[in-house]
CSV table of C-alpha atoms in Angstrom, one decimal:
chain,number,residue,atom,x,y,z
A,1,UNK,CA,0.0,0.0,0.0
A,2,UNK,CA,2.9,2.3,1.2
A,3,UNK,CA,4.4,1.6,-2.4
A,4,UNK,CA,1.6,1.9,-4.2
A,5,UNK,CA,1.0,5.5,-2.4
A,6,UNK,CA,4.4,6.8,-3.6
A,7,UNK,CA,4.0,5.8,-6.7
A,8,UNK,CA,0.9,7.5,-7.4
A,9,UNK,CA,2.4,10.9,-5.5
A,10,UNK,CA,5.4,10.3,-7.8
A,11,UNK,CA,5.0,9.0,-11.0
A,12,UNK,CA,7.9,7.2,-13.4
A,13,UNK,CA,9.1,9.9,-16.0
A,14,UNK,CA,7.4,9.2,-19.2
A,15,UNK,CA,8.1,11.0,-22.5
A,16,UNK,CA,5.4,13.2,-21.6
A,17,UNK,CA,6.9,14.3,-18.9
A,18,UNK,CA,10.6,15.0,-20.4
A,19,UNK,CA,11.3,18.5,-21.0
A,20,UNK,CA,11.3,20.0,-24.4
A,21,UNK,CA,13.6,21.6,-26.1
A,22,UNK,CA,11.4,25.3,-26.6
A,23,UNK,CA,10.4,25.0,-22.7
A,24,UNK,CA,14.1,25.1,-22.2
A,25,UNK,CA,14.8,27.7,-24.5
A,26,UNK,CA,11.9,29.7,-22.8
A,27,UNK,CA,13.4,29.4,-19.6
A,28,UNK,CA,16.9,31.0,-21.0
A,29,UNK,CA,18.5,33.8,-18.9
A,30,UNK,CA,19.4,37.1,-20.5
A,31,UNK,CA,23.1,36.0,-19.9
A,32,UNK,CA,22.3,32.6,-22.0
A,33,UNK,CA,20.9,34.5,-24.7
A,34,UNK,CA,23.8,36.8,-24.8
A,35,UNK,CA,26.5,34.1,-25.4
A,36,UNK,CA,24.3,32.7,-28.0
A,37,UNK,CA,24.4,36.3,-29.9
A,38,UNK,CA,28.1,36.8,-29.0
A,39,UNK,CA,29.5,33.2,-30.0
A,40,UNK,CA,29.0,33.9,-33.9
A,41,UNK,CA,30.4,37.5,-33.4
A,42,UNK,CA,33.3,36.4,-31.1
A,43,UNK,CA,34.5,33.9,-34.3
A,44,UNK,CA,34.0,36.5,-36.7
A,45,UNK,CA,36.2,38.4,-34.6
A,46,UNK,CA,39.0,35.5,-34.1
A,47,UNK,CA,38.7,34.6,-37.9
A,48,UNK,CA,39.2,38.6,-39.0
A,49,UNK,CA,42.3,38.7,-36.5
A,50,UNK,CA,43.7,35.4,-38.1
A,51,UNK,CA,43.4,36.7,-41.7
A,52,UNK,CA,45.1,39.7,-40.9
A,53,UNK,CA,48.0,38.3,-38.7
A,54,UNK,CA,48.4,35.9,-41.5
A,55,UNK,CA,48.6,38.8,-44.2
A,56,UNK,CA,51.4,40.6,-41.9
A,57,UNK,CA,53.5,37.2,-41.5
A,58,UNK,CA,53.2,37.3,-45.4
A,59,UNK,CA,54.4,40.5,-46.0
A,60,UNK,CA,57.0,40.9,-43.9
A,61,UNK,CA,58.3,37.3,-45.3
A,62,UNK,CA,58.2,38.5,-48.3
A,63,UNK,CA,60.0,41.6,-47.7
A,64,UNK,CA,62.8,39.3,-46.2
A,65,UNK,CA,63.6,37.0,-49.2
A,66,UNK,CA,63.1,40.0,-51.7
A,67,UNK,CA,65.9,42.3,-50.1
A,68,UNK,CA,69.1,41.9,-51.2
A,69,UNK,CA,71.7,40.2,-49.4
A,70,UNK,CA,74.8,43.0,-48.5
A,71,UNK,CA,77.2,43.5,-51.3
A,72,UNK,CA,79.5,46.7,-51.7
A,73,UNK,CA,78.5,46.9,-55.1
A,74,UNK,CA,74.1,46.9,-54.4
A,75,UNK,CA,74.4,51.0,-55.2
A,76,UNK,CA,75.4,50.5,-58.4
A,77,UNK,CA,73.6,47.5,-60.1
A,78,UNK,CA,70.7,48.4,-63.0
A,79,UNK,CA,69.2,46.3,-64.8
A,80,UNK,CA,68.2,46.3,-68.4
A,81,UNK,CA,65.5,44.1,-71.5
A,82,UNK,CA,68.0,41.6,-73.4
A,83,UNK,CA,67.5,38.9,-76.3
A,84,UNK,CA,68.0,35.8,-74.5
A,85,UNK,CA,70.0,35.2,-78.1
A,86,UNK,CA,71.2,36.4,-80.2
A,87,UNK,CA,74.3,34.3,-81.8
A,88,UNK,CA,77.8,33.4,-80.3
A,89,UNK,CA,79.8,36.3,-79.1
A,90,UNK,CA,83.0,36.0,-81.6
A,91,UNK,CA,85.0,38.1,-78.8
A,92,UNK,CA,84.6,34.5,-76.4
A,93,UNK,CA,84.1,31.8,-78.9
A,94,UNK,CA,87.1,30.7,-81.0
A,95,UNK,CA,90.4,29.2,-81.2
A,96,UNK,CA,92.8,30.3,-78.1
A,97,UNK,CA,94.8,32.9,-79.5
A,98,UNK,CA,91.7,34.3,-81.2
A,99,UNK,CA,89.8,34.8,-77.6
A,100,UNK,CA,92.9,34.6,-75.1
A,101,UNK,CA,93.1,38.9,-74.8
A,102,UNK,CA,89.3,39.3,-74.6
A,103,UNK,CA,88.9,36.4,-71.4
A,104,UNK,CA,91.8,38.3,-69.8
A,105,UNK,CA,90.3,41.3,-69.7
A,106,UNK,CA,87.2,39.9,-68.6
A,107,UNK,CA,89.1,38.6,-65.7
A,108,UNK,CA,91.4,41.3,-65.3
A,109,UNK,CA,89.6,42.5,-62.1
A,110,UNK,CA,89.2,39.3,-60.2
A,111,UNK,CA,91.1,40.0,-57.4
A,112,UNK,CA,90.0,43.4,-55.4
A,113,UNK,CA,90.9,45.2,-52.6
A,114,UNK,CA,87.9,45.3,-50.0
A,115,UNK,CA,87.8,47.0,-46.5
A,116,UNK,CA,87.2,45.5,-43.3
A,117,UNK,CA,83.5,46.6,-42.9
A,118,UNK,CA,82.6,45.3,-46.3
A,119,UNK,CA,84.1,42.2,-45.7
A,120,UNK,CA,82.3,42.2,-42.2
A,121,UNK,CA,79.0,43.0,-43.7
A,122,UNK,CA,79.3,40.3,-46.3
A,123,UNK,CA,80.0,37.9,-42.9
A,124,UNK,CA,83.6,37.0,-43.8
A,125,UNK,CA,85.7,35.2,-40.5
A,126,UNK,CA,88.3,36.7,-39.6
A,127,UNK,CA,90.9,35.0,-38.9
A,128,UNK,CA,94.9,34.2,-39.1
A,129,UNK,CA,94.1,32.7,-42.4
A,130,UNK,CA,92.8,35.5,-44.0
A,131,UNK,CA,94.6,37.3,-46.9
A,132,UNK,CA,95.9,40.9,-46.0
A,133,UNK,CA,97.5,43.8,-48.1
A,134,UNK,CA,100.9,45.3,-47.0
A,135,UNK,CA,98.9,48.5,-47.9
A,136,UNK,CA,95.7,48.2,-46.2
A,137,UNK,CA,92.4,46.1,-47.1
A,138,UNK,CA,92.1,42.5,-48.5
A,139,UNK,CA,92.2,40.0,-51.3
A,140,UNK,CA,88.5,39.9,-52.7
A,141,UNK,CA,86.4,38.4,-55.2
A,142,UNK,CA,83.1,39.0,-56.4
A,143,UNK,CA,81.1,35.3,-57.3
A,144,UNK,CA,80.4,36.3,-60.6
A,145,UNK,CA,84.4,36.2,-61.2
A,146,UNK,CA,84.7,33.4,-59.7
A,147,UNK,CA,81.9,31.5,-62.1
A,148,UNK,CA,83.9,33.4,-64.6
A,149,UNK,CA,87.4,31.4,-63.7
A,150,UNK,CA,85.6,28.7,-63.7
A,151,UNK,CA,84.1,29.3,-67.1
A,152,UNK,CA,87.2,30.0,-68.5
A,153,UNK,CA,88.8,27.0,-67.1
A,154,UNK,CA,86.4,24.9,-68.5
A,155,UNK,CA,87.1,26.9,-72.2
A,156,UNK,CA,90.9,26.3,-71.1
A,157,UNK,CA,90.7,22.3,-70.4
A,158,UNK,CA,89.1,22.0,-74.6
A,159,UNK,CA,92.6,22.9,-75.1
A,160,UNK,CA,94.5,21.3,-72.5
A,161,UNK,CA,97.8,20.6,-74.7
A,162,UNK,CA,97.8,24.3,-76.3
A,163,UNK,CA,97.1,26.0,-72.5
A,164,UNK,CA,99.7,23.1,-70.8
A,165,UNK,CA,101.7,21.2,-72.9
A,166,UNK,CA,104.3,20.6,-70.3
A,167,UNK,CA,101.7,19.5,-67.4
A,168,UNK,CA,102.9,16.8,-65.0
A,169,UNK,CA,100.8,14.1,-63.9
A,170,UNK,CA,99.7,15.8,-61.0
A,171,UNK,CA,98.9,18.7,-62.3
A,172,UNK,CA,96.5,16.8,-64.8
A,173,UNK,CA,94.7,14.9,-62.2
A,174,UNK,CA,94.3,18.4,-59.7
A,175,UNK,CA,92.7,19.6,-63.2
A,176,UNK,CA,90.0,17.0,-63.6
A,177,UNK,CA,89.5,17.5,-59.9
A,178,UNK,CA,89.3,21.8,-60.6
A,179,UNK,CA,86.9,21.1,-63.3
A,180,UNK,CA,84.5,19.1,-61.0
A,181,UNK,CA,84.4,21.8,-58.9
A,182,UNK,CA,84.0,24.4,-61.6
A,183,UNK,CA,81.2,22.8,-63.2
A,184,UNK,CA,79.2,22.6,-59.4
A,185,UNK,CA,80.1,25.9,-59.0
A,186,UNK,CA,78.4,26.8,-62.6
A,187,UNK,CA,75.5,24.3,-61.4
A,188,UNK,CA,74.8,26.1,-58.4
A,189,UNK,CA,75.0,29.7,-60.0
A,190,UNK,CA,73.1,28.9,-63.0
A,191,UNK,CA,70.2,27.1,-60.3
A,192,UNK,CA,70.0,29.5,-57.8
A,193,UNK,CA,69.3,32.3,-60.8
A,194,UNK,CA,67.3,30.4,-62.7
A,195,UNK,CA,67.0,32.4,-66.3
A,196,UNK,CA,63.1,31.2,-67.2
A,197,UNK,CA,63.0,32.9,-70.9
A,198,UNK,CA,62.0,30.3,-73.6
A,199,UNK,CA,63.5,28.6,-76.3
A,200,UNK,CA,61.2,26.8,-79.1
A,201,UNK,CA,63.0,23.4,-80.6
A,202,UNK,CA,63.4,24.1,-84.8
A,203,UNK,CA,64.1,21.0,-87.3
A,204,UNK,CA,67.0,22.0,-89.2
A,205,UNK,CA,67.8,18.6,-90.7
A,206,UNK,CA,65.7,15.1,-91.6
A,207,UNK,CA,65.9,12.4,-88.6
A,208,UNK,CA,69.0,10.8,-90.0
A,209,UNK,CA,71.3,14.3,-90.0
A,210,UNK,CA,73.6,15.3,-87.2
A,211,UNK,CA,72.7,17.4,-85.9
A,212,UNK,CA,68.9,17.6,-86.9
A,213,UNK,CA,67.6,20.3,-84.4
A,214,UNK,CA,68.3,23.6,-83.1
A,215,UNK,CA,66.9,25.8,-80.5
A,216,UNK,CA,65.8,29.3,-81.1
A,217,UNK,CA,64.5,31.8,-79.8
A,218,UNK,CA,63.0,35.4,-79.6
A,219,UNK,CA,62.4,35.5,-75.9
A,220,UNK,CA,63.9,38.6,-73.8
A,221,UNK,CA,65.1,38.3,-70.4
A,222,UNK,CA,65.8,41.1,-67.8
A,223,UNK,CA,70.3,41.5,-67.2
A,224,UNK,CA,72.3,43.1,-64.7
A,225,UNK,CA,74.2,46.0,-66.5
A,226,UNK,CA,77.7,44.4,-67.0
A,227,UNK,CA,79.6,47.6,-67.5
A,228,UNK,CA,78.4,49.0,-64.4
A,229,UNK,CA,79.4,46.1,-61.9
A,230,UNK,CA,82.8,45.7,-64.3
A,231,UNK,CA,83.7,49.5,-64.0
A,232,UNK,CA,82.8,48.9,-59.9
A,233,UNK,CA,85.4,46.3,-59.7
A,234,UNK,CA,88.3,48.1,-61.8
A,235,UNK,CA,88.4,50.4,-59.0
A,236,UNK,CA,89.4,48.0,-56.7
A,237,UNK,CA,91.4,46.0,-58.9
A,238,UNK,CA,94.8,44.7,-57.8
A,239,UNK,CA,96.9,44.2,-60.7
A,240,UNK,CA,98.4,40.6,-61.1
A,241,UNK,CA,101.7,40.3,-60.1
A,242,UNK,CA,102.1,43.6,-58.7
A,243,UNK,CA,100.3,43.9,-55.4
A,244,UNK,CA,101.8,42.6,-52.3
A,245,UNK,CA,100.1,40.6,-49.3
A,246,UNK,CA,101.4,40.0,-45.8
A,247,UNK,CA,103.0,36.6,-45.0
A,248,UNK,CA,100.1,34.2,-43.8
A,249,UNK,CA,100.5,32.0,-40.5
A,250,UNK,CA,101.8,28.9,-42.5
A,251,UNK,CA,105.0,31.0,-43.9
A,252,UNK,CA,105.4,32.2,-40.0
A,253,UNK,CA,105.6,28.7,-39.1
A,254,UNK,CA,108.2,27.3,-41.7
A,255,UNK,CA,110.0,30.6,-40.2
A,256,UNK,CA,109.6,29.2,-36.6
A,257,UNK,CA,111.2,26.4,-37.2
């Protein structure tokens, strides 16, 4: 009876008895139904901030890989429209003694004189190693000669007996092992520039000739102006032969002993 009592004073829930979803919603505070208004604002909010964070990180990334790294000679580059081709230069291209003058000119300026805060800006170490003028400064060279020397060497080696007819053994295998290193060097420069104008693949013969194709192009491509980083470096140039260093550690050492 007691049990029967109780559970007519308190029935079992039934789904009648559940509460609904709008009675709940009906019974909202003002604070409830200010979160609910504020949530969609709140992530508009976040997702505004994100974009333009995002945007900045961009920019100023950007900005980083576009400047130039430090180079005393960044006042004076230009730059200028070229044909990507337009035939062999005859001044580079020939038999040695019909290009040897014009190559060592080219190369004339390799080695220049550079002061101690350019060499610092350009993050040289400094140490006991390091080549030093009697008269101040020290024994430079800008990458582009230094592709250059390679290039040339390269141009040299076609002609290894003209260039070195007296060559030791030695001196032949340290060659092979220079031109492996010059052509990585070339690799690298050639990559890390990238020239993206286009040649177009002509026929020029039937499929049994040799050759039977050529590629051509009218393509431009922007340059650095030549003359104006060549006429930097001929006012540092040290003339070969005639400029004197100081003794390095390992001539101090032979002295030592």
């Amino acid at each position: 009876m007691i049990g029967l009592l109780k559970s007519r004073l308190h029935p079992r829930p039934t789904e009648s008895h559940e509460p609904l979803i709008d009675e709940k919603d009906e019974a909202q505070t003002p604070n409830n139904r200010f979160l609910q208004i504020s949530k969609p604002l709140l992530l508009k909010v976040v997702l505004v901030f994100y974009v333009l964070f995002s945007s900045i990180s961009l920019v100023v990334l950007g900005r980083n890989y576009n400047e130039k790294p430090y180079s005393p000679v960044n006042h004076v580059l230009s730059y200028e429209r070229q044909a990507l081709y337009f035939g062999e230069d005859p001044r580079f291209t020939g038999l040695p003694e019909e290009v040897d003058e014009a190559w060592d000119y080219l190369l004339e300026p390799i080695n220049i004189r550079m002061t101690h805060d350019e060499l610092e800006q350009s993050r040289a170490t400094f140490t006991d190693e390091i080549v030093q003028l009697t008269d101040g400064g020290y024994v430079s060279v800008l990458s582009v000669h230094h592709e250059l020397h390679c290039l040339d060497a390269l141009r040299r080696n076609i002609y290894y007996s003209y260039y070195y007819p007296n060559a030791t053994e030695a001196e032949r295998r340290y060659s092979v092992m220079h031109m492996s290193h010059c052509v990585d060097t070339i690799r690298r420069s050639l990559m890390c520039k990238a020239d993206i104008a286009v040649y177009t693949a002509y026929w020029i013969g039937d499929h049994d000739a040799f050759p039977n194709k050529e590629l051509r192009s009218n393509s431009d491509r922007i340059c650095v102006n030549w003359e104006a980083i060549d006429g930097w470096a001929r006012t540092r140039l040290l003339p070969k032969d005639k400029y004197k260093v100081k003794p390095g550690p390992f001539e101090k050492a032979l002295k030592g002993n």
